[in-house]
CSV table of C-alpha atoms in Angstrom, one decimal:
chain,number,residue,atom,x,y,z
G,24,MET,CA,28.3,30.8,77.6
G,25,LYS,CA,26.8,29.0,74.6
G,26,SER,CA,23.1,29.5,73.9
G,27,PRO,CA,20.8,26.4,74.5
G,28,GLN,CA,19.8,26.4,70.8
G,29,ARG,CA,23.4,26.1,69.6
G,30,THR,CA,24.0,23.3,72.1
G,31,THR,CA,21.0,21.3,70.8
G,32,VAL,CA,22.2,21.6,67.2
G,33,VAL,CA,25.7,20.3,68.0
G,34,VAL,CA,24.2,17.3,70.0
G,35,VAL,CA,22.0,16.4,67.0
G,36,LEU,CA,24.9,16.5,64.6
G,37,VAL,CA,27.1,14.4,66.8
G,38,ALA,CA,24.4,11.8,67.2
G,39,THR,CA,23.8,11.6,63.5
G,40,LEU,CA,27.4,11.1,62.7
G,41,ILE,CA,27.6,8.3,65.2
G,42,ALA,CA,24.4,6.6,63.8
G,43,LEU,CA,25.3,6.7,60.1
G,44,PRO,CA,27.8,3.8,60.0
G,45,PHE,CA,25.2,1.5,61.6
G,46,LEU,CA,22.6,2.6,59.1
G,47,PHE,CA,24.9,1.7,56.1
G,48,LEU,CA,26.0,-1.5,57.8
G,49,TYR,CA,22.4,-2.9,58.0
G,50,HIS,CA,20.7,-1.1,55.0
G,51,GLN,CA,23.4,-0.7,52.4
G,52,PRO,CA,22.2,-1.4,48.9
G,53,SER,CA,23.9,-4.2,47.0
G,54,VAL,CA,26.3,-3.5,44.1
G,55,SER,CA,23.9,-5.0,41.6
G,56,GLN,CA,21.1,-2.7,42.8
G,57,VAL,CA,23.4,0.4,42.4
G,58,LEU,CA,24.5,-0.7,38.9
G,59,CYS,CA,20.9,-1.4,37.9
G,60,ASP,CA,19.8,2.0,39.1
G,61,ILE,CA,22.6,3.8,37.2
G,62,SER,CA,22.0,1.8,34.0
G,63,THR,CA,18.3,2.5,34.1
G,64,ARG,CA,18.9,6.2,34.5
G,65,ILE,CA,21.3,6.2,31.6
G,66,ALA,CA,19.2,4.1,29.2
G,67,PHE,CA,16.0,6.0,29.7
G,68,ASN,CA,17.4,9.4,30.6
G,69,ILE,CA,15.7,9.5,34.1
G,70,SER,CA,16.8,12.2,36.5
G,71,ASP,CA,16.8,11.8,40.3
G,72,THR,CA,13.5,13.8,40.5
G,73,GLU,CA,11.8,11.8,37.8
G,74,GLN,CA,12.9,8.4,39.1
G,75,THR,CA,10.1,8.1,41.6
G,76,THR,CA,7.4,8.9,39.1
G,77,ARG,CA,8.6,7.2,35.9
G,78,SER,CA,8.6,3.5,35.2
G,79,VAL,CA,10.7,1.5,32.7
G,80,PRO,CA,8.9,1.2,29.3
G,81,VAL,CA,7.4,-2.2,28.6
G,82,PRO,CA,8.1,-4.1,25.3
G,83,GLU,CA,5.8,-3.0,22.5
G,84,GLN,CA,2.8,-5.3,21.9
G,85,GLU,CA,0.8,-5.9,18.8
G,86,ILE,CA,-1.2,-2.7,18.2
G,87,SER,CA,-5.0,-3.0,18.4
G,88,PRO,CA,-7.3,-1.0,16.1
G,89,HIS,CA,-8.2,1.2,19.2
G,90,GLU,CA,-4.6,1.8,20.1
G,91,ALA,CA,-3.9,2.7,16.5
G,92,ASN,CA,-6.7,5.2,16.3
G,93,LEU,CA,-5.1,8.3,14.8
G,94,ASN,CA,-8.1,10.5,15.2
G,95,ILE,CA,-8.7,10.7,11.5
G,96,SER,CA,-12.1,11.6,10.2
G,97,GLU,CA,-14.2,8.5,9.7
G,98,ALA,CA,-15.9,7.8,6.4
G,99,ASN,CA,-19.4,9.2,6.2
G,100,SER,CA,-21.7,6.2,7.0
G,101,SER,CA,-24.1,7.2,4.3
G,102,ASP,CA,-21.3,7.0,1.7
G,103,ILE,CA,-20.7,3.4,2.4
G,104,GLU,CA,-24.2,2.2,3.2
G,105,GLY,CA,-24.6,-1.2,1.8
G,106,LEU,CA,-20.9,-1.9,1.4
G,107,GLU,CA,-20.7,-4.6,4.1
G,108,PRO,CA,-23.5,-6.8,2.5
G,109,MET,CA,-21.9,-6.3,-0.9
G,110,LEU,CA,-18.6,-7.5,0.4
G,111,ALA,CA,-20.2,-10.5,2.2
G,112,GLY,CA,-21.9,-11.6,-1.0
G,113,ALA,CA,-18.7,-11.4,-3.0
G,114,ALA,CA,-16.1,-12.7,-0.5
G,115,THR,CA,-14.4,-16.1,-0.6
G,116,ALA,CA,-14.6,-18.5,2.3
G,117,ASP,CA,-11.6,-16.7,4.0
G,118,LYS,CA,-13.3,-13.3,3.6
G,119,THR,CA,-11.2,-12.1,0.6
G,120,VAL,CA,-12.6,-9.8,-2.1
G,121,ILE,CA,-11.1,-8.3,-5.3
G,122,ILE,CA,-11.7,-4.6,-5.5
G,123,THR,CA,-11.4,-2.1,-8.4
G,124,THR,CA,-12.7,1.4,-8.9
G,125,LEU,CA,-14.3,2.9,-11.9
G,126,ASN,CA,-15.4,6.4,-13.1
G,127,GLN,CA,-17.4,7.5,-16.1
G,128,ALA,CA,-14.4,7.9,-18.4
G,129,TRP,CA,-13.1,4.4,-17.9
G,130,ALA,CA,-16.6,2.9,-18.0
G,131,ALA,CA,-17.3,3.9,-21.6
G,132,LYS,CA,-18.0,1.2,-24.1
G,133,GLY,CA,-14.7,-0.1,-25.6
G,134,ALA,CA,-12.7,1.6,-22.9
G,135,MET,CA,-10.8,0.3,-19.9
G,136,ILE,CA,-13.5,-1.6,-18.1
G,137,ASP,CA,-14.2,-3.8,-21.1
G,138,VAL,CA,-10.5,-4.7,-21.6
G,139,PHE,CA,-10.2,-5.4,-17.9
G,140,LEU,CA,-13.2,-7.8,-17.7
G,141,GLU,CA,-12.3,-9.5,-20.9
G,142,SER,CA,-9.0,-10.6,-19.4
G,143,PHE,CA,-10.9,-12.4,-16.6
G,144,HIS,CA,-13.1,-14.2,-19.1
G,145,LYS,CA,-10.2,-15.3,-21.3
G,146,GLY,CA,-7.4,-15.8,-18.8
G,147,GLU,CA,-6.2,-19.1,-17.4
G,148,ASN,CA,-8.3,-20.1,-14.3
G,149,THR,CA,-9.5,-16.5,-13.8
G,150,GLU,CA,-13.2,-16.4,-14.9
G,151,PHE,CA,-14.5,-17.7,-11.6
G,152,LEU,CA,-12.7,-14.8,-9.8
G,153,LEU,CA,-15.4,-12.5,-11.2
G,154,ASN,CA,-17.7,-13.9,-8.5
G,155,HIS,CA,-15.4,-12.2,-6.0
G,156,LEU,CA,-14.9,-8.9,-7.8
G,157,VAL,CA,-16.5,-5.8,-6.5
G,158,ILE,CA,-16.4,-2.8,-8.8
G,159,VAL,CA,-16.7,0.4,-6.9
G,160,ALA,CA,-18.3,3.1,-9.1
G,161,LEU,CA,-17.4,6.7,-8.3
G,162,ASP,CA,-20.3,8.3,-10.2
G,163,GLN,CA,-23.8,7.5,-11.4
G,164,LYS,CA,-22.8,6.9,-15.0
G,165,SER,CA,-20.1,4.4,-14.2
G,166,PHE,CA,-22.5,2.7,-11.7
G,167,GLU,CA,-25.1,2.2,-14.5
G,168,ARG,CA,-22.5,0.9,-16.9
G,169,CYS,CA,-21.2,-1.5,-14.2
G,170,GLN,CA,-24.6,-2.9,-13.7
G,171,GLU,CA,-24.8,-3.8,-17.4
G,172,LEU,CA,-21.6,-5.8,-17.2
G,173,HIS,CA,-21.1,-7.2,-13.7
G,174,ARG,CA,-22.9,-8.7,-10.7
G,175,HIS,CA,-21.2,-6.8,-7.8
G,176,CYS,CA,-21.4,-3.1,-8.3
G,177,PHE,CA,-21.2,-0.6,-5.4
G,178,MET,CA,-21.9,3.1,-5.7
G,179,LEU,CA,-19.5,5.2,-3.6
G,180,LYS,CA,-21.0,8.5,-2.9
G,181,THR,CA,-18.7,11.5,-2.3
G,182,GLU,CA,-20.6,14.7,-1.5
G,183,GLY,CA,-19.5,17.7,-3.5
G,184,VAL,CA,-16.9,15.9,-5.7
G,185,ASP,CA,-17.2,15.0,-9.4
G,186,PHE,CA,-15.2,12.0,-10.3
G,187,SER,CA,-16.9,11.3,-13.6
G,188,GLY,CA,-14.5,12.8,-16.2
G,189,ARG,CA,-10.9,11.9,-17.1
G,190,LYS,CA,-8.6,13.1,-14.4
G,191,GLY,CA,-5.1,14.4,-15.4
G,192,TYR,CA,-2.3,12.9,-13.5
G,193,MET,CA,-1.6,14.8,-10.2
G,194,THR,CA,-4.5,17.3,-10.7
G,195,GLU,CA,-6.5,18.2,-7.7
G,196,ASP,CA,-9.4,15.9,-8.6
G,197,PHE,CA,-7.0,13.1,-9.4
G,198,LEU,CA,-5.5,13.3,-5.9
G,199,LYS,CA,-8.9,13.5,-4.3
G,200,MET,CA,-9.9,10.3,-6.1
G,201,MET,CA,-6.7,8.5,-5.1
G,202,TRP,CA,-7.2,9.4,-1.4
G,203,ARG,CA,-10.9,8.6,-1.5
G,204,ARG,CA,-9.9,5.2,-2.7
G,205,MET,CA,-7.4,4.8,0.1
G,206,VAL,CA,-10.0,5.6,2.7
G,207,LEU,CA,-12.3,3.0,1.1
G,208,LEU,CA,-9.6,0.3,1.3
G,209,ARG,CA,-8.9,1.2,4.9
G,210,THR,CA,-12.6,0.8,5.7
G,211,ILE,CA,-12.7,-2.6,4.0
G,212,LEU,CA,-9.9,-3.8,6.3
G,213,GLU,CA,-11.7,-2.4,9.3
G,214,MET,CA,-14.7,-4.5,8.3
G,215,GLY,CA,-12.6,-7.6,8.6
G,216,TYR,CA,-12.1,-8.4,4.9
G,217,ASN,CA,-8.8,-9.2,3.1
G,218,PHE,CA,-8.6,-7.7,-0.4
G,219,VAL,CA,-6.7,-7.7,-3.7
G,220,PHE,CA,-6.9,-4.2,-5.0
G,221,THR,CA,-6.4,-3.9,-8.7
G,222,ASP,CA,-6.4,-0.9,-11.0
G,223,ALA,CA,-8.7,-1.4,-14.0
G,224,ASP,CA,-5.7,-0.9,-16.4
G,225,ILE,CA,-4.4,-4.4,-15.4
G,226,LEU,CA,-4.8,-7.6,-17.4
G,227,TRP,CA,-5.3,-10.8,-15.5
G,228,PHE,CA,-3.6,-13.6,-17.4
G,229,ARG,CA,-3.6,-16.2,-14.5
G,230,ASN,CA,-5.0,-16.7,-11.1
G,231,PRO,CA,-2.8,-14.6,-8.8
G,232,PHE,CA,-3.7,-16.5,-5.6
G,233,ASP,CA,-1.5,-19.3,-6.7
G,234,HIS,CA,1.5,-17.0,-6.7
G,235,PHE,CA,1.1,-14.8,-3.5
G,236,ALA,CA,3.6,-15.4,-0.7
G,237,ASN,CA,2.4,-17.0,2.5
G,238,ASN,CA,2.6,-15.5,6.0
G,239,THR,CA,2.7,-11.9,4.7
G,240,ASP,CA,0.4,-9.0,5.7
G,241,PHE,CA,0.9,-6.7,2.7
G,242,GLN,CA,2.1,-7.5,-0.8
G,243,ILE,CA,2.4,-4.8,-3.5
G,244,SER,CA,3.4,-4.7,-7.1
G,245,SER,CA,6.6,-3.0,-8.3
G,246,ASP,CA,7.4,-0.5,-11.0
G,247,LYS,CA,11.0,-1.6,-10.6
G,248,TYR,CA,11.8,-4.9,-8.9
G,249,ARG,CA,15.4,-5.3,-7.8
G,250,GLY,CA,15.5,-9.0,-7.0
G,251,ASN,CA,14.7,-9.1,-3.2
G,252,PRO,CA,10.9,-9.2,-2.3
G,253,GLY,CA,11.7,-7.8,1.1
G,254,SER,CA,13.9,-4.9,0.0
G,255,PHE,CA,12.5,-1.4,0.3
G,256,ASN,CA,14.8,-0.5,-2.6
G,257,ASN,CA,12.1,-1.9,-4.9
G,258,LEU,CA,9.9,0.8,-6.4
G,259,PRO,CA,6.3,0.2,-5.3
G,260,ASN,CA,3.1,0.6,-7.4
G,261,CYS,CA,0.0,1.0,-5.4
G,262,GLY,CA,-2.2,-0.1,-8.3
G,263,TYR,CA,-2.0,-3.7,-7.2
G,264,GLN,CA,-2.1,-4.8,-3.6
G,265,TYR,CA,-2.9,-8.0,-1.7
G,266,VAL,CA,-3.6,-7.2,2.0
G,267,GLN,CA,-4.7,-9.3,5.0
G,268,SER,CA,-7.0,-7.7,7.5
G,269,ASN,CA,-5.4,-7.6,10.9
G,270,ASN,CA,-4.5,-5.1,13.6
G,271,ARG,CA,-1.1,-4.4,11.9
G,272,THR,CA,-2.5,-3.6,8.5
G,273,ILE,CA,-5.4,-1.6,9.9
G,274,ALA,CA,-3.0,0.6,11.9
G,275,MET,CA,-0.7,0.9,8.8
G,276,TYR,CA,-3.6,2.1,6.6
G,277,ARG,CA,-4.8,4.5,9.2
G,278,HIS,CA,-1.4,6.0,9.4
G,279,TRP,CA,-1.2,6.1,5.6
G,280,CYS,CA,-4.5,7.9,5.3
G,281,LYS,CA,-3.6,10.3,8.0
G,282,GLY,CA,-0.5,11.2,6.0
G,283,GLY,CA,-2.8,11.9,3.0
G,284,GLU,CA,-4.9,14.3,5.2
G,285,ASP,CA,-1.7,16.1,6.2
G,286,ASN,CA,-0.3,16.1,2.6
G,287,PRO,CA,-3.2,16.6,0.3
G,288,THR,CA,-1.0,17.6,-2.7
G,289,VAL,CA,0.9,14.3,-2.6
G,290,ASP,CA,-0.4,11.1,-4.1
G,291,GLU,CA,-0.7,7.9,-2.1
G,292,GLN,CA,2.2,6.2,-4.0
G,293,THR,CA,4.7,9.0,-3.4
G,294,LEU,CA,3.7,9.2,0.2
G,295,PHE,CA,4.1,5.4,0.6
G,296,LYS,CA,7.6,5.5,-0.8
G,297,ARG,CA,8.5,8.3,1.6
G,298,MET,CA,7.0,6.4,4.6
G,299,LEU,CA,9.0,3.3,3.6
G,300,ARG,CA,12.2,5.3,3.4
G,301,HIS,CA,11.6,6.8,6.8
G,302,LYS,CA,10.6,3.4,8.2
G,303,GLU,CA,7.3,4.8,9.5
G,304,PHE,CA,5.5,1.5,9.3
G,305,SER,CA,8.0,-0.4,11.4
G,306,THR,CA,6.0,0.6,14.5
G,307,TYR,CA,3.1,-1.6,13.3
G,308,LYS,CA,5.3,-4.6,12.5
G,309,VAL,CA,3.6,-5.2,9.1
G,310,ARG,CA,5.2,-8.0,7.1
G,311,ILE,CA,5.7,-6.3,3.6
G,312,GLN,CA,6.7,-8.0,0.4
G,313,PHE,CA,7.1,-6.7,-3.2
G,314,LEU,CA,5.7,-8.7,-6.0
G,315,GLU,CA,8.3,-9.7,-8.7
G,316,THR,CA,7.8,-8.2,-12.1
G,317,ASP,CA,8.5,-11.5,-13.9
G,318,LYS,CA,5.0,-12.6,-12.6
G,319,PHE,CA,3.3,-9.3,-11.8
G,320,SER,CA,4.4,-7.4,-14.8
G,321,GLY,CA,4.0,-3.9,-16.2
G,322,PHE,CA,5.1,-1.6,-18.9
G,323,CYS,CA,7.7,-0.1,-16.6
G,324,GLN,CA,9.5,-3.5,-16.3
G,325,ARG,CA,8.1,-6.3,-18.5
G,326,SER,CA,8.2,-9.9,-17.6
G,327,ARG,CA,10.8,-11.9,-19.4
G,328,ASN,CA,8.8,-15.1,-19.3
G,329,MET,CA,5.3,-15.4,-20.7
G,330,THR,CA,4.9,-18.8,-19.2
G,331,LYS,CA,5.0,-17.2,-15.7
G,332,VAL,CA,3.4,-13.8,-16.1
G,333,VAL,CA,0.3,-13.4,-14.0
G,334,THR,CA,-0.8,-9.8,-14.6
G,335,MET,CA,0.2,-6.9,-16.9
G,336,HIS,CA,-0.2,-3.3,-15.7
G,337,ALA,CA,-0.3,-0.3,-18.0
G,338,ASN,CA,2.0,1.7,-15.7
G,339,CYS,CA,4.6,4.2,-16.9
G,340,CYS,CA,1.8,5.4,-19.2
G,341,THR,CA,-0.6,8.4,-19.4
G,342,GLY,CA,-3.7,8.7,-21.4
G,343,MET,CA,-6.5,6.1,-21.4
G,344,ASP,CA,-6.4,5.6,-25.1
G,345,ASN,CA,-2.7,4.8,-25.0
G,346,LYS,CA,-3.3,2.3,-22.2
G,347,VAL,CA,-6.2,0.6,-24.0
G,348,LYS,CA,-4.2,0.3,-27.2
G,349,ASP,CA,-1.1,-1.2,-25.6
G,350,LEU,CA,-3.1,-3.5,-23.3
G,351,ARG,CA,-4.8,-5.0,-26.3
G,352,TRP,CA,-1.4,-5.6,-27.9
G,353,ALA,CA,-0.2,-7.2,-24.7
G,354,TRP,CA,-3.1,-9.5,-24.6
G,355,LYS,CA,-2.5,-10.5,-28.3
G,356,ASP,CA,1.2,-11.2,-27.4
G,357,TRP,CA,0.4,-13.4,-24.4
G,358,ASP,CA,-2.4,-15.2,-26.2
G,359,PHE,CA,-0.1,-16.0,-29.2
G,360,SER,CA,2.6,-17.2,-26.8
G,361,ARG,CA,0.1,-19.5,-25.0
G,362,SER,CA,-1.3,-21.0,-28.3
G,363,HIS,CA,2.1,-21.5,-29.9
G,364,ALA,CA,4.0,-23.8,-27.6
G,365,SER,CA,6.9,-24.1,-30.1
G,366,VAL,CA,7.6,-20.3,-29.7
G,367,ASN,CA,10.3,-19.5,-27.2
G,368,SER,CA,8.1,-17.4,-25.0
G,369,SER,CA,10.7,-16.7,-22.4
G,370,ARG,CA,12.3,-13.8,-24.3
G,371,ASP,CA,11.4,-10.2,-23.6
G,372,LYS,CA,11.4,-9.2,-27.2
G,373,LEU,CA,8.0,-11.0,-27.8
G,374,TRP,CA,6.2,-8.1,-26.1
G,375,HIS,CA,5.2,-5.4,-28.6
G,376,VAL,CA,4.4,-3.0,-25.8
G,377,PRO,CA,4.6,-0.3,-24.7
G,378,ALA,CA,4.4,1.4,-28.1
G,379,ALA,CA,1.7,4.1,-27.6
G,380,CYS,CA,2.5,4.3,-23.9
G,381,ARG,CA,6.2,4.8,-24.4
G,382,HIS,CA,5.7,8.2,-26.0
G,383,SER,CA,3.1,9.3,-23.5
G,384,ILE,CA,5.9,9.4,-20.9
G,385,TRP,CA,9.0,10.1,-23.0
G,386,PRO,CA,8.0,12.0,-26.1
G,387,SER,CA,9.8,11.3,-29.3
G,388,PRO,CA,12.8,13.7,-29.8
G,389,PRO,CA,12.3,16.4,-32.4
G,390,PRO,CA,13.7,15.9,-35.9
G,391,ARG,CA,17.3,16.9,-36.3
G,392,GLN,CA,17.8,19.9,-38.6
G,393,THR,CA,20.6,19.8,-41.2
G,394,LYS,CA,21.5,22.3,-43.8
G,395,ASN,CA,19.4,20.8,-46.6
G,396,LYS,CA,16.9,18.5,-45.0
G,397,VAL,CA,15.2,17.4,-41.9
G,398,GLU,CA,16.4,14.0,-40.6
G,399,VAL,CA,13.7,11.7,-39.1
G,400,PRO,CA,15.1,10.0,-36.0
């Protein structure tokens, strides 16, 4: 005789088998529901156990400054005390400022700052732009010299760092100076100001605001321009940037500065190239364009048309004396072209530069030895 427990189990199993067809008849999921469930699991790699706790990701929205907070160390408030009133006094109606940085070496009389400011005074429709230029001094001597020359001078204090002397390319102090500058630019964006950042080794021939692209968040000059302003195959130069302050660019600069904290032995330009190559800024949906070298020129790739050229950068050059010498030559070339309308100014050969700078990067080859004499190349 079967036990009562075994009989109960058999009865339950039989009743379940009889009820199942009716359950599927009235509660069967539709084909579309089944397919949707399968495709969702495949697309987002959701297991059966995860499905009840995970939801389908929503489309990415514009990133706010709070969402883009990368937990980087904030600039010391005492370092930037007085910056916002300075920016407000220099800004245009649409809150745009022109920014350059200066240390003691470049502030000396007859040195870089004098050449830089002279170009504003003598360029075409550029002198009024000095009203919107803020010179950020990195040491006390450069601040004092700035005050002798210009209206808007801001002293950026950095505890424990001496930025006064000439800084060799890629030395420790050079890298600290570059990243301190990047944090400053990020702070300016966070304050709601657009900016044109310009190295002081750049001549301003014409008003650049007539030549910037519209509806673009971030525009940057090129060491090598390859014909397409939107191509990441262009070689960027961080010494000249035009940036609109918005959530996208703030997030981008925070990410960029965080990269500098993580890679202190890498300069900001090298890191920027790497981030472009790896498409790290795509998350922030920043509209990036490269400035063509026919207008925003440099010693790396000179403009072929002096009637169009807007700026000239002493890039592909080391040594302040070399830069000053060749920038003065560049000014003479452009000024001659402007004052002699009959000269065909569209030809590259009119530039005499870079003469001193060329050998600062690529030294002259040694004389060739022959049996009886030394040949001068």
